[in-house]
GROMACS .gro file of C-alpha atoms in nm:
model
  221
    1MET     CA    1  -2.515   1.707  -3.570
    2THR     CA    2  -2.292   1.522  -3.324
    3GLN     CA    3  -2.006   1.334  -3.488
    4GLU     CA    4  -1.954   0.980  -3.357
    5VAL     CA    5  -1.603   0.842  -3.317
    6LYS     CA    6  -1.519   0.486  -3.212
    7THR     CA    7  -1.192   0.383  -3.051
    8ASP     CA    8  -1.067   0.105  -2.827
    9VAL     CA    9  -0.923   0.334  -2.561
   10LEU     CA   10  -1.004   0.697  -2.482
   11VAL     CA   11  -0.752   0.893  -2.274
   12ILE     CA   12  -0.858   1.231  -2.137
   13GLY     CA   13  -0.542   1.435  -2.076
   14SER     CA   14  -0.196   1.460  -2.231
   15GLY     CA   15   0.030   1.489  -1.927
   16ILE     CA   16   0.269   1.220  -1.808
   17GLY     CA   17  -0.011   0.997  -1.675
   18GLY     CA   18  -0.224   1.005  -1.988
   19LEU     CA   19   0.066   0.971  -2.232
   20TYR     CA   20   0.239   0.690  -2.042
   21PHE     CA   21  -0.087   0.494  -2.023
   22ALA     CA   22  -0.170   0.559  -2.388
   23ILE     CA   23   0.171   0.447  -2.514
   24HIS     CA   24   0.145   0.115  -2.334
   25MET     CA   25  -0.216   0.053  -2.434
   26ALA     CA   26  -0.132   0.130  -2.797
   27ASP     CA   27   0.069  -0.191  -2.819
   28HIS     CA   28  -0.262  -0.380  -2.812
   29ALA     CA   29  -0.534  -0.133  -2.914
   30LYS     CA   30  -0.632   0.183  -3.099
   31VAL     CA   31  -0.599   0.481  -2.865
   32THR     CA   32  -0.747   0.830  -2.888
   33ILE     CA   33  -0.605   1.103  -2.662
   34ILE     CA   34  -0.796   1.427  -2.615
   35THR     CA   35  -0.658   1.740  -2.452
   36LYS     CA   36  -0.833   2.071  -2.400
   37LYS     CA   37  -0.539   2.287  -2.516
   38GLU     CA   38  -0.221   2.209  -2.708
   39SER     CA   39  -0.087   1.862  -2.628
   40SER     CA   40   0.225   2.000  -2.458
   41THR     CA   41   0.024   2.225  -2.225
   42SER     CA   42   0.008   2.035  -1.896
   43ASN     CA   43   0.115   2.043  -1.534
   44THR     CA   44   0.386   1.792  -1.625
   45ASN     CA   45   0.571   2.060  -1.823
   46TRP     CA   46   0.609   2.270  -1.509
   47ALA     CA   47   0.742   1.995  -1.281
   48GLN     CA   48   1.104   2.070  -1.197
   49GLY     CA   49   1.254   1.864  -0.916
   50GLY     CA   50   1.235   1.504  -1.032
   51ILE     CA   51   1.096   1.159  -0.959
   52ALA     CA   52   1.177   0.970  -0.639
   53ALA     CA   53   1.286   0.608  -0.691
   54THR     CA   54   1.482   0.354  -0.487
   55ILE     CA   55   1.774   0.302  -0.723
   56ASP     CA   56   2.094   0.374  -0.527
   57THR     CA   57   2.275   0.073  -0.378
   58ASN     CA   58   2.270   0.247  -0.038
   59ASP     CA   59   1.890   0.276  -0.048
   60ARG     CA   60   1.614   0.028   0.033
   61PRO     CA   61   1.239   0.027  -0.042
   62GLU     CA   62   1.165   0.007   0.330
   63LEU     CA   63   1.351   0.335   0.388
   64HIS     CA   64   1.169   0.505   0.100
   65ILE     CA   65   0.833   0.391   0.236
   66GLU     CA   66   0.922   0.510   0.586
   67ASP     CA   67   1.033   0.852   0.460
   68THR     CA   68   0.716   0.893   0.254
   69LEU     CA   69   0.482   0.798   0.537
   70ASP     CA   70   0.665   1.029   0.778
   71ALA     CA   71   0.644   1.321   0.535
   72GLY     CA   72   0.278   1.243   0.467
   73ALA     CA   73   0.190   1.290   0.835
   74GLY     CA   74  -0.090   1.034   0.831
   75LEU     CA   75  -0.242   1.139   0.498
   76CYS     CA   76  -0.083   0.865   0.285
   77ASN     CA   77  -0.248   0.546   0.166
   78GLU     CA   78   0.013   0.296   0.282
   79GLU     CA   79  -0.080   0.037   0.019
   80MET     CA   80  -0.036   0.291  -0.261
   81VAL     CA   81   0.293   0.416  -0.115
   82SER     CA   82   0.429   0.061  -0.107
   83LEU     CA   83   0.313  -0.002  -0.463
   84MET     CA   84   0.475   0.314  -0.601
   85VAL     CA   85   0.801   0.256  -0.414
   86HIS     CA   86   0.839  -0.104  -0.528
   87GLU     CA   87   0.739  -0.037  -0.890
   88GLY     CA   88   0.918   0.298  -0.923
   89PRO     CA   89   1.260   0.175  -1.047
   90SER     CA   90   1.109  -0.032  -1.330
   91HIS     CA   91   0.909   0.267  -1.451
   92ILE     CA   92   1.220   0.486  -1.447
   93ARG     CA   93   1.390   0.230  -1.670
   94ARG     CA   94   1.086   0.227  -1.897
   95LEU     CA   95   1.089   0.607  -1.927
   96ILE     CA   96   1.453   0.587  -2.034
   97GLU     CA   97   1.358   0.327  -2.297
   98LEU     CA   98   1.091   0.568  -2.422
   99GLY     CA   99   1.352   0.837  -2.479
  100VAL     CA  100   1.361   1.039  -2.157
  101GLU     CA  101   1.715   1.170  -2.100
  102PHE     CA  102   1.770   1.201  -1.727
  103THR     CA  103   2.083   1.371  -1.593
  104THR     CA  104   2.371   1.127  -1.545
  105ASN     CA  105   2.713   1.120  -1.380
  106PRO     CA  106   3.042   1.092  -1.575
  107ASN     CA  107   3.021   0.711  -1.533
  108HIS     CA  108   2.674   0.721  -1.697
  109SER     CA  109   2.490   0.629  -1.377
  110LEU     CA  110   2.183   0.834  -1.289
  111ASP     CA  111   2.257   1.152  -1.094
  112LEU     CA  112   2.036   1.107  -0.787
  113GLY     CA  113   1.945   1.421  -0.597
  114LYS     CA  114   1.825   1.452  -0.239
  115GLU     CA  115   1.518   1.656  -0.149
  116GLY     CA  116   1.327   1.739   0.167
  117GLY     CA  117   1.177   1.440   0.346
  118HIS     CA  118   1.420   1.190   0.191
  119SER     CA  119   1.697   1.026   0.393
  120ARG     CA  120   1.877   0.901   0.082
  121ASN     CA  121   1.966   1.033  -0.262
  122ARG     CA  122   1.680   0.905  -0.480
  123ILE     CA  123   1.559   1.194  -0.699
  124VAL     CA  124   1.594   1.108  -1.067
  125HIS     CA  125   1.594   1.434  -1.264
  126ALA     CA  126   1.669   1.602  -1.595
  127LYS     CA  127   1.861   1.903  -1.469
  128ASP     CA  128   1.589   2.133  -1.331
  129LEU     CA  129   1.343   2.070  -1.615
  130THR     CA  130   1.238   1.714  -1.545
  131GLY     CA  131   0.873   1.755  -1.633
  132ARG     CA  132   0.947   1.920  -1.966
  133GLU     CA  133   1.193   1.646  -2.062
  134VAL     CA  134   0.947   1.369  -1.975
  135GLU     CA  135   0.659   1.541  -2.154
  136THR     CA  136   0.867   1.608  -2.467
  137ALA     CA  137   0.989   1.248  -2.491
  138LEU     CA  138   0.647   1.091  -2.431
  139LEU     CA  139   0.475   1.326  -2.675
  140ALA     CA  140   0.727   1.238  -2.944
  141ARG     CA  141   0.668   0.868  -2.884
  142ALA     CA  142   0.289   0.909  -2.884
  143ASN     CA  143   0.287   1.117  -3.203
  144ALA     CA  144   0.500   0.856  -3.378
  145HIS     CA  145   0.284   0.561  -3.274
  146PRO     CA  146   0.052   0.439  -3.552
  147ASN     CA  147  -0.215   0.330  -3.303
  148ILE     CA  148  -0.243   0.668  -3.129
  149THR     CA  149  -0.459   0.961  -3.243
  150LEU     CA  150  -0.408   1.285  -3.050
  151LEU     CA  151  -0.687   1.544  -3.065
  152GLU     CA  152  -0.591   1.889  -2.939
  153HIS     CA  153  -0.846   2.151  -2.833
  154HIS     CA  154  -1.101   1.883  -2.746
  155TYR     CA  155  -1.276   1.937  -2.414
  156ALA     CA  156  -1.445   1.646  -2.236
  157LEU     CA  157  -1.795   1.756  -2.135
  158GLU     CA  158  -1.937   1.441  -1.978
  159LEU     CA  159  -1.867   1.070  -1.948
  160ILE     CA  160  -2.114   0.844  -2.126
  161THR     CA  161  -2.279   0.592  -1.890
  162GLU     CA  162  -2.599   0.387  -1.868
  163HIS     CA  163  -2.784   0.700  -1.763
  164HIS     CA  164  -2.747   0.840  -2.114
  165LEU     CA  165  -2.894   0.520  -2.255
  166GLY     CA  166  -3.205   0.538  -2.040
  167VAL     CA  167  -3.105   0.227  -1.844
  168LYS     CA  168  -3.170   0.210  -1.470
  169THR     CA  169  -2.898   0.017  -1.288
  170ASN     CA  170  -2.696   0.026  -0.969
  171ASP     CA  171  -2.378  -0.043  -1.165
  172ILE     CA  172  -2.208   0.226  -1.370
  173THR     CA  173  -2.017   0.147  -1.688
  174CYS     CA  174  -1.836   0.412  -1.890
  175TYR     CA  175  -1.873   0.393  -2.268
  176GLY     CA  176  -1.666   0.699  -2.360
  177ALA     CA  177  -1.732   1.072  -2.344
  178TYR     CA  178  -1.915   1.363  -2.500
  179VAL     CA  179  -1.649   1.602  -2.626
  180LEU     CA  180  -1.642   1.956  -2.767
  181ASP     CA  181  -1.402   2.047  -3.046
  182THR     CA  182  -1.335   2.401  -2.923
  183LEU     CA  183  -1.170   2.521  -3.245
  184ASN     CA  184  -1.460   2.423  -3.470
  185HIS     CA  185  -1.731   2.446  -3.200
  186ARG     CA  186  -1.856   2.099  -3.286
  187PRO     CA  187  -1.969   1.828  -3.042
  188LYS     CA  188  -1.843   1.473  -3.072
  189LYS     CA  189  -1.944   1.145  -2.915
  190ILE     CA  190  -1.636   0.930  -2.862
  191LEU     CA  191  -1.723   0.567  -2.784
  192ALA     CA  192  -1.454   0.354  -2.621
  193LYS     CA  193  -1.414   0.017  -2.455
  194VAL     CA  194  -1.182   0.174  -2.198
  195THR     CA  195  -1.183   0.536  -2.077
  196MET     CA  196  -0.895   0.676  -1.872
  197VAL     CA  197  -0.940   1.012  -1.699
  198ALA     CA  198  -0.592   1.163  -1.661
  199SER     CA  199  -0.692   1.527  -1.663
  200GLY     CA  200  -0.444   1.659  -1.409
  201GLY     CA  201  -0.457   1.880  -1.103
  202LEU     CA  202  -0.691   2.139  -0.957
  203GLY     CA  203  -0.460   2.418  -0.843
  204HIS     CA  204  -0.674   2.690  -0.999
  205VAL     CA  205  -0.975   2.620  -0.782
  206TYR     CA  206  -0.774   2.823  -0.528
  207LEU     CA  207  -0.717   3.197  -0.545
  208HIS     CA  208  -0.338   3.164  -0.527
  209THR     CA  209  -0.146   2.881  -0.696
  210THR     CA  210   0.179   2.818  -0.880
  211ASN     CA  211  -0.001   2.573  -1.113
  212PRO     CA  212  -0.045   2.669  -1.480
  213ASP     CA  213  -0.385   2.792  -1.599
  214ILE     CA  214  -0.477   2.449  -1.734
  215ALA     CA  215  -0.498   2.294  -1.384
  216THR     CA  216  -0.869   2.348  -1.321
  217GLY     CA  217  -0.973   2.008  -1.183
  218ASP     CA  218  -1.205   1.921  -1.472
  219GLY     CA  219  -1.182   1.545  -1.424
  220ILE     CA  220  -1.277   1.561  -1.058
  221ALA     CA  221  -1.561   1.802  -1.127
   0.00000   0.00000   0.00000
C-alpha cells in the first residue's frame, strides 16, 4: 500500500540549490526534502574553486557580466547572467549568515581569488573545499529547522500532475511526486503545494566525467 504524505513544499535534492531554497521556504511553510542517497552526497560537496560575486571595490557588475558573456561564447542567457551578477553579493552575505565560513584576509575581508575568464578578483571561496563548506553549513541549518523534514534514500519516481488524476487539460500543474523509499522498498505519494526539482547535474550520462556517481540527470530525465 502506498503511504501518503502531505507537505507544503517538496524539494527534490539536497545540494546547495535544494537546501538554500528549503531553508528560505521553511520560514513560511512546512518543507520536505528528499534525496536519493545520504543527504551530504551531492555534486556540491565536490565543488572546489568558489563562487563568483562582484564584491571588491575595484569591480563592477558590468565587468562581471562582460567577462561571463565572453567566456560563454554565445551560449549564455544574458538576462540570467545579469540577474545572477546583480543578486550574487546579497546571496554571499546570506550564506555567511547561514553559517558558511569563507576564507578571509587578516583584516577579516573576504579573500577573493581570480580564476580563468575573470578580469577581476571575485571568487569567494573556503580554501579549496568551498562546496563541502557550503553543504555542511546548509545541512546543519536545515537539520536544525523545525519546519524541515529531510528524507534520505528516497528516490523520486515521477511528478504527480493532472494526468494521474485522469483530467485532460492543456495546462500542467504539479501536485507532488511519487517516491520510493529505497531502504524499506516502499512507495510513497508526497503531495505538496509547491514542488522544487533541484536534483543536480548529469555528468554520468557521459562515459568519462569527474562528477560523483550521484550526478545521473534524474530530474531532467
